[in-house]
GROMACS .gro file of C-alpha atoms in nm:
model
  430
    1MET     CA    1  -1.405 -11.397  15.508
    2GLU     CA    2  -1.094 -11.333  15.295
    3PHE     CA    3  -1.058 -10.999  15.116
    4LEU     CA    4  -0.785 -11.075  14.862
    5ALA     CA    5  -0.609 -10.808  14.657
    6THR     CA    6  -0.730 -10.889  14.304
    7THR     CA    7  -0.584 -10.764  13.978
    8THR     CA    8  -0.863 -10.506  13.954
    9ASN     CA    9  -0.719 -10.340  14.263
   10GLU     CA   10  -0.356 -10.333  14.151
   11ALA     CA   11  -0.376  -9.981  14.006
   12PHE     CA   12  -0.546  -9.854  14.322
   13LEU     CA   13  -0.286 -10.015  14.550
   14LYS     CA   14  -0.002  -9.876  14.343
   15LYS     CA   15  -0.153  -9.530  14.369
   16ILE     CA   16  -0.198  -9.564  14.746
   17ASN     CA   17   0.162  -9.686  14.781
   18ASN     CA   18   0.285  -9.376  14.595
   19TYR     CA   19   0.066  -9.144  14.802
   20MET     CA   20   0.183  -9.295  15.130
   21PHE     CA   21   0.547  -9.273  15.024
   22ILE     CA   22   0.510  -8.906  14.929
   23ILE     CA   23   0.338  -8.797  15.249
   24LEU     CA   24   0.583  -8.991  15.469
   25LEU     CA   25   0.876  -8.837  15.282
   26LEU     CA   26   0.726  -8.488  15.318
   27MET     CA   27   0.646  -8.542  15.685
   28ILE     CA   28   1.007  -8.633  15.764
   29ALA     CA   29   1.139  -8.355  15.540
   30CYS     CA   30   0.931  -8.099  15.730
   31PHE     CA   31   1.154  -8.155  16.035
   32PHE     CA   32   1.456  -8.015  15.850
   33THR     CA   33   1.557  -7.648  15.843
   34TRP     CA   34   1.565  -7.596  15.469
   35SER     CA   35   1.593  -7.217  15.484
   36GLU     CA   36   1.772  -6.961  15.701
   37ASN     CA   37   1.458  -6.748  15.682
   38VAL     CA   38   1.275  -6.801  16.012
   39ASN     CA   39   0.930  -6.743  15.862
   40ILE     CA   40   0.986  -6.995  15.582
   41THR     CA   41   1.113  -7.252  15.832
   42ARG     CA   42   0.813  -7.201  16.059
   43GLY     CA   43   0.580  -7.228  15.761
   44ILE     CA   44   0.735  -7.560  15.659
   45LYS     CA   45   0.740  -7.700  16.011
   46ILE     CA   46   0.389  -7.595  16.113
   47VAL     CA   47   0.177  -7.536  15.801
   48GLY     CA   48   0.359  -7.802  15.595
   49ARG     CA   49   0.317  -8.069  15.860
   50MET     CA   50  -0.046  -7.972  15.905
   51GLY     CA   51  -0.105  -8.027  15.535
   52VAL     CA   52   0.069  -8.366  15.544
   53MET     CA   53  -0.129  -8.465  15.853
   54ILE     CA   54  -0.456  -8.382  15.677
   55SER     CA   55  -0.335  -8.579  15.373
   56SER     CA   56  -0.293  -8.889  15.592
   57ILE     CA   57  -0.660  -8.861  15.690
   58PHE     CA   58  -0.763  -8.825  15.322
   59ILE     CA   59  -0.565  -9.136  15.226
   60TYR     CA   60  -0.734  -9.336  15.500
   61LYS     CA   61  -1.075  -9.214  15.379
   62LYS     CA   62  -0.979  -9.298  15.021
   63ILE     CA   63  -0.902  -9.657  15.119
   64ILE     CA   64  -1.233  -9.687  15.303
   65ASN     CA   65  -1.430  -9.539  15.013
   66HIS     CA   66  -1.266  -9.768  14.759
   67GLY     CA   67  -1.372 -10.088  14.932
   68ALA     CA   68  -1.293 -10.128  15.301
   69VAL     CA   69  -1.456 -10.057  15.636
   70ASN     CA   70  -1.327  -9.963  15.977
   71THR     CA   71  -1.313 -10.292  16.164
   72MET     CA   72  -1.010 -10.194  16.368
   73GLY     CA   73  -1.014 -10.261  16.740
   74TYR     CA   74  -0.735 -10.196  16.988
   75LYS     CA   75  -0.479 -10.412  17.162
   76ASN     CA   76  -0.176 -10.347  17.384
   77SER     CA   77  -0.375 -10.051  17.509
   78PHE     CA   78  -0.140  -9.954  17.792
   79ALA     CA   79   0.130  -9.842  17.548
   80THR     CA   80  -0.111  -9.602  17.377
   81LEU     CA   81  -0.286  -9.490  17.696
   82PHE     CA   82   0.039  -9.404  17.874
   83TYR     CA   83   0.151  -9.203  17.570
   84ILE     CA   84  -0.180  -9.017  17.568
   85GLY     CA   85  -0.130  -8.963  17.942
   86TYR     CA   86   0.213  -8.815  17.871
   87LEU     CA   87   0.063  -8.580  17.609
   88PHE     CA   88  -0.219  -8.482  17.845
   89LEU     CA   89   0.024  -8.398  18.125
   90GLY     CA   90   0.228  -8.196  17.876
   91PHE     CA   91  -0.086  -8.010  17.770
   92ILE     CA   92  -0.194  -7.912  18.121
   93SER     CA   93   0.167  -7.815  18.203
   94PHE     CA   94   0.106  -7.499  17.997
   95MET     CA   95  -0.049  -7.366  18.321
   96TRP     CA   96   0.285  -7.375  18.505
   97SER     CA   97   0.529  -7.364  18.212
   98THR     CA   98   0.807  -7.107  18.237
   99ASN     CA   99   0.735  -7.024  17.871
  100PRO     CA  100   0.379  -7.129  17.778
  101GLY     CA  101   0.415  -7.019  17.414
  102PHE     CA  102   0.720  -7.237  17.352
  103SER     CA  103   0.562  -7.532  17.535
  104ALA     CA  104   0.242  -7.499  17.332
  105LEU     CA  105   0.434  -7.484  17.000
  106GLN     CA  106   0.637  -7.796  17.084
  107TRP     CA  107   0.330  -7.984  17.207
  108PHE     CA  108   0.128  -7.892  16.899
  109MET     CA  109   0.399  -8.021  16.662
  110THR     CA  110   0.424  -8.347  16.858
  111PHE     CA  111   0.045  -8.384  16.847
  112GLN     CA  112   0.051  -8.327  16.469
  113SER     CA  113   0.285  -8.620  16.417
  114PHE     CA  114   0.076  -8.827  16.663
  115VAL     CA  115  -0.236  -8.780  16.448
  116PHE     CA  116  -0.037  -8.845  16.131
  117ALA     CA  117   0.105  -9.170  16.271
  118TYR     CA  118  -0.243  -9.283  16.381
  119PHE     CA  119  -0.399  -9.254  16.035
  120PHE     CA  120  -0.086  -9.369  15.850
  121ILE     CA  121  -0.061  -9.696  16.042
  122LYS     CA  122  -0.438  -9.743  16.049
  123SER     CA  123  -0.436  -9.719  15.668
  124LEU     CA  124  -0.175  -9.996  15.653
  125LYS     CA  125  -0.373 -10.214  15.893
  126VAL     CA  126  -0.693 -10.168  15.692
  127LEU     CA  127  -0.502 -10.263  15.376
  128ASP     CA  128  -0.373 -10.575  15.554
  129THR     CA  129  -0.732 -10.676  15.629
  130PHE     CA  130  -0.917 -10.589  15.308
  131TYR     CA  131  -0.640 -10.628  15.051
  132LYS     CA  132  -0.459 -10.938  15.168
  133GLY     CA  133  -0.150 -11.007  14.963
  134HIS     CA  134  -0.074 -10.641  14.893
  135SER     CA  135   0.293 -10.538  14.884
  136ILE     CA  136   0.279 -10.207  15.073
  137ARG     CA  137   0.512 -10.227  15.374
  138LEU     CA  138   0.604  -9.968  15.635
  139TYR     CA  139   0.973 -10.062  15.623
  140HIS     CA  140   0.982 -10.015  15.244
  141LEU     CA  141   0.810  -9.675  15.259
  142LEU     CA  142   1.027  -9.555  15.547
  143GLY     CA  143   1.351  -9.698  15.406
  144ASN     CA  144   1.299  -9.532  15.068
  145SER     CA  145   1.203  -9.201  15.232
  146VAL     CA  146   1.527  -9.206  15.431
  147PHE     CA  147   1.728  -9.297  15.120
  148ILE     CA  148   1.592  -8.998  14.924
  149LEU     CA  149   1.672  -8.758  15.208
  150GLN     CA  150   2.021  -8.898  15.264
  151LEU     CA  151   2.084  -8.881  14.889
  152VAL     CA  152   1.998  -8.509  14.898
  153PHE     CA  153   2.269  -8.458  15.160
  154VAL     CA  154   2.525  -8.676  14.982
  155ILE     CA  155   2.475  -8.480  14.658
  156GLY     CA  156   2.453  -8.150  14.847
  157MET     CA  157   2.784  -8.203  15.027
  158TRP     CA  158   2.962  -8.205  14.689
  159ILE     CA  159   2.763  -7.925  14.527
  160ASN     CA  160   2.745  -7.684  14.822
  161PRO     CA  161   2.958  -7.797  15.118
  162ASP     CA  162   2.914  -7.463  15.300
  163ILE     CA  163   2.546  -7.543  15.354
  164PHE     CA  164   2.559  -7.920  15.397
  165PHE     CA  165   2.860  -7.941  15.629
  166ARG     CA  166   2.879  -7.822  15.989
  167LEU     CA  167   3.220  -7.728  16.133
  168THR     CA  168   3.276  -7.847  16.491
  169ASN     CA  169   3.566  -7.853  16.741
  170GLY     CA  170   3.693  -7.512  16.644
  171GLY     CA  171   3.658  -7.579  16.274
  172GLU     CA  172   3.875  -7.892  16.284
  173GLU     CA  173   3.596  -8.135  16.193
  174ALA     CA  174   3.334  -8.108  15.918
  175ARG     CA  175   3.017  -8.310  15.978
  176LEU     CA  176   2.735  -8.372  15.733
  177GLY     CA  177   2.417  -8.192  15.832
  178GLY     CA  178   2.519  -7.829  15.813
  179THR     CA  179   2.259  -7.573  15.912
  180ILE     CA  180   1.983  -7.802  15.786
  181MET     CA  181   1.999  -8.083  16.044
  182ASN     CA  182   2.193  -8.175  16.357
  183PRO     CA  183   2.456  -8.434  16.243
  184ASN     CA  184   2.363  -8.675  16.523
  185GLU     CA  185   1.996  -8.657  16.424
  186LEU     CA  186   2.088  -8.712  16.059
  187GLY     CA  187   2.295  -9.012  16.166
  188MET     CA  188   2.000  -9.153  16.358
  189LEU     CA  189   1.786  -9.116  16.045
  190ALA     CA  190   2.048  -9.314  15.854
  191GLY     CA  191   2.029  -9.591  16.114
  192VAL     CA  192   1.653  -9.612  16.071
  193GLY     CA  193   1.696  -9.629  15.693
  194VAL     CA  194   1.942  -9.917  15.718
  195ALA     CA  195   1.712 -10.103  15.958
  196CYS     CA  196   1.420 -10.074  15.715
  197LEU     CA  197   1.598 -10.145  15.386
  198ILE     CA  198   1.756 -10.464  15.518
  199PHE     CA  199   1.407 -10.616  15.499
  200ASP     CA  200   1.405 -10.555  15.125
  201LEU     CA  201   1.712 -10.782  15.104
  202TYR     CA  202   1.493 -11.061  15.239
  203ARG     CA  203   1.196 -10.977  15.017
  204PHE     CA  204   1.336 -10.897  14.673
  205LYS     CA  205   1.525 -11.140  14.450
  206ASN     CA  206   1.721 -10.857  14.283
  207LYS     CA  207   1.919 -10.716  14.575
  208THR     CA  208   2.159 -10.490  14.382
  209TRP     CA  209   1.950 -10.171  14.400
  210THR     CA  210   1.875 -10.226  14.770
  211ILE     CA  211   2.247 -10.275  14.846
  212ILE     CA  212   2.328  -9.951  14.660
  213LYS     CA  213   2.070  -9.765  14.872
  214ILE     CA  214   2.218  -9.906  15.193
  215LEU     CA  215   2.573  -9.812  15.088
  216VAL     CA  216   2.466  -9.454  15.011
  217ILE     CA  217   2.301  -9.430  15.354
  218PHE     CA  218   2.611  -9.574  15.524
  219TYR     CA  219   2.829  -9.320  15.344
  220ALA     CA  220   2.604  -9.040  15.470
  221LEU     CA  221   2.617  -9.192  15.821
  222PHE     CA  222   2.997  -9.195  15.812
  223MET     CA  223   3.008  -8.831  15.699
  224THR     CA  224   2.784  -8.723  15.990
  225GLY     CA  225   3.054  -8.841  16.232
  226SER     CA  226   2.782  -8.960  16.470
  227ARG     CA  227   2.931  -9.221  16.705
  228SER     CA  228   2.600  -9.319  16.863
  229SER     CA  229   2.438  -9.367  16.522
  230LEU     CA  230   2.724  -9.587  16.402
  231ILE     CA  231   2.686  -9.805  16.711
  232GLY     CA  232   2.311  -9.825  16.646
  233ALA     CA  233   2.361  -9.923  16.281
  234LEU     CA  234   2.612 -10.195  16.374
  235LEU     CA  235   2.375 -10.332  16.637
  236ILE     CA  236   2.097 -10.348  16.379
  237ILE     CA  237   2.319 -10.537  16.135
  238PHE     CA  238   2.430 -10.792  16.395
  239PHE     CA  239   2.069 -10.823  16.507
  240HIS     CA  240   1.972 -10.924  16.154
  241ILE     CA  241   2.272 -11.156  16.121
  242ASN     CA  242   2.140 -11.355  16.417
  243GLN     CA  243   1.795 -11.378  16.262
  244THR     CA  244   1.867 -11.485  15.904
  245LYS     CA  245   1.907 -11.850  15.811
  246LYS     CA  246   2.053 -11.769  15.469
  247GLN     CA  247   2.423 -11.848  15.508
  248GLY     CA  248   2.522 -11.661  15.192
  249LEU     CA  249   2.353 -11.340  15.303
  250LYS     CA  250   2.493 -11.382  15.654
  251LEU     CA  251   2.853 -11.422  15.531
  252ALA     CA  252   2.815 -11.126  15.293
  253ILE     CA  253   2.691 -10.899  15.574
  254ILE     CA  254   2.963 -11.012  15.817
  255GLY     CA  255   3.232 -10.968  15.551
  256GLY     CA  256   3.115 -10.616  15.467
  257VAL     CA  257   3.101 -10.513  15.833
  258LEU     CA  258   3.448 -10.653  15.909
  259MET     CA  259   3.593 -10.458  15.617
  260VAL     CA  260   3.440 -10.126  15.721
  261MET     CA  261   3.438 -10.154  16.102
  262PRO     CA  262   3.811 -10.090  16.186
  263PHE     CA  263   3.823  -9.773  15.977
  264ALA     CA  264   3.484  -9.648  16.097
  265ILE     CA  265   3.561  -9.708  16.466
  266ASN     CA  266   3.903  -9.540  16.442
  267GLU     CA  267   3.774  -9.234  16.258
  268MET     CA  268   3.430  -9.187  16.414
  269ILE     CA  269   3.452  -9.328  16.767
  270LEU     CA  270   3.823  -9.296  16.853
  271LYS     CA  271   3.859  -8.985  16.631
  272GLY     CA  272   4.200  -9.096  16.504
  273GLY     CA  273   4.336  -9.154  16.854
  274ASP     CA  274   4.349  -8.782  16.943
  275GLN     CA  275   4.406  -8.765  17.321
  276LYS     CA  276   4.192  -8.454  17.369
  277ARG     CA  277   3.909  -8.612  17.173
  278MET     CA  278   3.939  -8.928  17.382
  279GLU     CA  279   3.889  -8.722  17.700
  280GLU     CA  280   3.589  -8.561  17.531
  281ILE     CA  281   3.438  -8.906  17.465
  282LEU     CA  282   3.474  -9.006  17.831
  283THR     CA  283   3.251  -8.713  17.935
  284LEU     CA  284   3.014  -8.771  17.640
  285THR     CA  285   3.123  -8.432  17.499
  286GLY     CA  286   3.035  -8.255  17.822
  287ARG     CA  287   2.698  -8.419  17.873
  288LEU     CA  288   2.782  -8.602  18.197
  289PRO     CA  289   2.866  -8.288  18.401
  290PHE     CA  290   2.563  -8.113  18.249
  291TRP     CA  291   2.332  -8.398  18.357
  292GLN     CA  292   2.486  -8.397  18.703
  293ALA     CA  293   2.422  -8.023  18.736
  294LEU     CA  294   2.062  -8.067  18.617
  295ILE     CA  295   1.993  -8.329  18.883
  296THR     CA  296   2.170  -8.155  19.171
  297GLU     CA  297   2.077  -7.793  19.095
  298GLY     CA  298   1.781  -7.781  18.855
  299LEU     CA  299   1.559  -8.071  18.956
  300PRO     CA  300   1.522  -7.978  19.328
  301ARG     CA  301   1.350  -7.653  19.222
  302GLU     CA  302   1.057  -7.832  19.051
  303PRO     CA  303   1.082  -8.204  19.135
  304LEU     CA  304   0.723  -8.327  19.089
  305LEU     CA  305   0.583  -8.155  18.778
  306GLY     CA  306   0.890  -7.988  18.628
  307PHE     CA  307   0.922  -7.655  18.449
  308GLY     CA  308   0.658  -7.723  18.183
  309TYR     CA  309   0.654  -7.908  17.854
  310MET     CA  310   1.001  -7.887  17.692
  311ARG     CA  311   1.132  -7.645  17.954
  312ILE     CA  312   1.434  -7.722  18.174
  313ASP     CA  313   1.468  -7.403  18.379
  314TYR     CA  314   1.298  -7.077  18.469
  315LYS     CA  315   1.518  -6.906  18.208
  316GLU     CA  316   1.564  -6.996  17.842
  317PHE     CA  317   1.890  -7.178  17.917
  318PHE     CA  318   2.008  -7.383  18.211
  319GLN     CA  319   2.367  -7.318  18.310
  320SER     CA  320   2.573  -7.429  18.606
  321VAL     CA  321   2.906  -7.283  18.713
  322HIS     CA  322   3.095  -7.575  18.559
  323THR     CA  323   2.880  -7.649  18.250
  324TYR     CA  324   2.786  -7.500  17.916
  325PRO     CA  325   2.443  -7.327  17.880
  326GLY     CA  326   2.182  -7.563  17.740
  327LYS     CA  327   1.822  -7.528  17.622
  328MET     CA  328   1.767  -7.905  17.612
  329THR     CA  329   1.923  -8.189  17.808
  330HIS     CA  330   2.064  -8.415  17.532
  331ASN     CA  331   1.888  -8.708  17.697
  332THR     CA  332   1.519  -8.771  17.635
  333PHE     CA  333   1.451  -8.924  17.978
  334MET     CA  334   1.633  -8.641  18.154
  335GLN     CA  335   1.428  -8.405  17.937
  336VAL     CA  336   1.102  -8.556  18.064
  337LEU     CA  337   1.230  -8.537  18.419
  338MET     CA  338   1.302  -8.166  18.389
  339ASN     CA  339   0.989  -8.089  18.180
  340LEU     CA  340   0.729  -8.283  18.377
  341GLY     CA  341   0.910  -8.392  18.693
  342PHE     CA  342   0.905  -8.735  18.851
  343ILE     CA  343   0.538  -8.777  18.759
  344GLY     CA  344   0.613  -8.729  18.389
  345LEU     CA  345   0.920  -8.955  18.401
  346THR     CA  346   0.718  -9.233  18.563
  347ILE     CA  347   0.454  -9.213  18.289
  348ALA     CA  348   0.724  -9.215  18.018
  349LEU     CA  349   0.907  -9.517  18.164
  350PHE     CA  350   0.586  -9.719  18.194
  351GLN     CA  351   0.498  -9.623  17.838
  352VAL     CA  352   0.831  -9.751  17.702
  353PHE     CA  353   0.798 -10.071  17.907
  354PHE     CA  354   0.453 -10.154  17.771
  355THR     CA  355   0.559 -10.068  17.414
  356ILE     CA  356   0.857 -10.305  17.419
  357LYS     CA  357   0.649 -10.570  17.598
  358ALA     CA  358   0.393 -10.550  17.315
  359PHE     CA  359   0.657 -10.644  17.056
  360PHE     CA  360   0.636 -11.004  17.173
  361THR     CA  361   0.268 -11.021  17.069
  362GLU     CA  362   0.350 -10.946  16.702
  363ASP     CA  363   0.449 -11.179  16.418
  364LYS     CA  364   0.819 -11.226  16.343
  365GLU     CA  365   0.845 -10.976  16.055
  366THR     CA  366   0.670 -10.699  16.247
  367ARG     CA  367   0.871 -10.771  16.561
  368LEU     CA  368   1.202 -10.755  16.373
  369MET     CA  369   1.100 -10.433  16.198
  370LEU     CA  370   0.994 -10.262  16.520
  371ASN     CA  371   1.313 -10.366  16.698
  372GLY     CA  372   1.519 -10.241  16.403
  373ILE     CA  373   1.352  -9.898  16.410
  374LEU     CA  374   1.361  -9.875  16.790
  375ILE     CA  375   1.735  -9.945  16.829
  376PRO     CA  376   1.868  -9.627  16.659
  377ILE     CA  377   1.603  -9.395  16.803
  378LEU     CA  378   1.649  -9.535  17.154
  379ILE     CA  379   2.028  -9.494  17.136
  380ASN     CA  380   1.975  -9.141  17.006
  381SER     CA  381   1.742  -9.079  17.302
  382PHE     CA  382   2.033  -9.110  17.547
  383THR     CA  383   2.244  -8.841  17.378
  384GLU     CA  384   2.009  -8.615  17.178
  385PHE     CA  385   1.642  -8.511  17.149
  386GLY     CA  386   1.501  -8.863  17.146
  387ILE     CA  387   1.149  -8.996  17.173
  388PHE     CA  388   1.030  -8.755  17.444
  389GLY     CA  389   1.236  -8.450  17.353
  390GLU     CA  390   1.176  -8.140  17.145
  391SER     CA  391   0.994  -8.201  16.816
  392ASN     CA  392   1.200  -8.426  16.588
  393TYR     CA  393   1.142  -8.718  16.353
  394GLY     CA  394   1.257  -8.962  16.622
  395ILE     CA  395   0.925  -8.887  16.792
  396LEU     CA  396   0.739  -8.956  16.467
  397PHE     CA  397   0.913  -9.293  16.428
  398TYR     CA  398   0.831  -9.384  16.786
  399GLN     CA  399   0.467  -9.292  16.734
  400LEU     CA  400   0.461  -9.514  16.424
  401ILE     CA  401   0.594  -9.795  16.644
  402ILE     CA  402   0.327  -9.737  16.909
  403PHE     CA  403   0.041  -9.757  16.658
  404SER     CA  404   0.198 -10.055  16.481
  405ILE     CA  405   0.126 -10.262  16.792
  406ALA     CA  406  -0.204 -10.088  16.878
  407PHE     CA  407  -0.453 -10.214  16.618
  408LYS     CA  408  -0.628 -10.547  16.571
  409ASN     CA  409  -0.897 -10.651  16.326
  410ARG     CA  410  -1.245 -10.740  16.446
  411THR     CA  411  -1.381 -11.009  16.216
  412HIS     CA  412  -1.748 -10.915  16.267
  413LEU     CA  413  -1.906 -10.694  16.001
  414THR     CA  414  -2.221 -10.495  16.072
  415PRO     CA  415  -2.506 -10.499  15.816
  416ILE     CA  416  -2.418 -10.142  15.712
  417GLN     CA  417  -2.054 -10.242  15.658
  418LYS     CA  418  -2.162 -10.540  15.447
  419LEU     CA  419  -2.377 -10.313  15.232
  420HIS     CA  420  -2.087 -10.073  15.188
  421LEU     CA  421  -1.857 -10.355  15.075
  422LYS     CA  422  -2.123 -10.499  14.845
  423LYS     CA  423  -2.156 -10.163  14.675
  424ARG     CA  424  -1.782 -10.086  14.652
  425ARG     CA  425  -1.640 -10.435  14.599
  426PRO     CA  426  -1.916 -10.673  14.495
  427GLU     CA  427  -1.656 -10.935  14.396
  428VAL     CA  428  -1.570 -11.004  14.763
  429ILE     CA  429  -1.926 -11.027  14.896
  430ALA     CA  430  -2.128 -11.328  14.793
   0.00000   0.00000   0.00000
């Protein structure tokens, strides 16, 4: 039975598209530190995200009430089950956490985004089934959300540079992000935006506005000074170059990259050829000795189950004789290892394996989209918070990926479901 999106549903679908864009934008925005007031920041990050999470449930219910039913089954179950296993281990780790309050707060925020991602993607899957031909796409919603946020920073850096820029290396380098967001995390967000908006180049005949959005995001990426994010964005572009059969689009992308790449690599990766900065790059800005100290000194203390969810030592900071003090590991897999020990790391590695394996079961568009989103957040995972680190929007994006490969439609309708559809959408039930 085909449930086509008829003209009578166009207004409803447009409204749903706007609602989904707004709540996704707000959900991502709630990860930023918009105020120096601790109470305001906590309110945004906890209460704000709770409100957005509840809104995702309401949107799903609204779609069902308008003329759909829950026929969603599950596939690629190991990816979801291992992630639930990771969350469960994190939850019970409160019992041995070296700071149960902090662990609980971090776990609760991650669970919030988990529930949000579940209902957000389920809404899209239900729309795919009962409104075939609709134009609502995850990559469009996510790409536009990223564009709006990056535009805020691009405008903000000119209006109020003291807030939107962060001085690093003794004040020698100004990086976009300021006190609001870690520059590397902002760069990762830019990479995700580029990955998503490229699909609009395939879909829309008028590409000018999409190209402008991508250029704004690239400008923001350059101003963050994030080397890992630049590498991720370039990988995404070359990934798409290999996929497209449109020679004109391919030559345009290659030409644009070749024009920008020498300058970007010299300024962002080589840092102008500064010898001291080159030495800094070779140690990943001090991360390599820190990781070595974590493995040789920290891990032997709690090797099996770690120090508790999002904890890396008995104290607030881990510090070796030859390293800087750190509250997080700057590597998401090392973070799991210290938080939940070898047991937690094993669960996380299996989870990633089954998630990537599931990509091959999806259609080409979905597979390309998921790969495009995964590349920047996976690169970020080796140098920053990442997909298993402290609460950040990289976790949200990864959860969206997990649920994007988790649902399948069951074609069978129960008598009650048929009655519901007949009442709500009599035009599709004969």
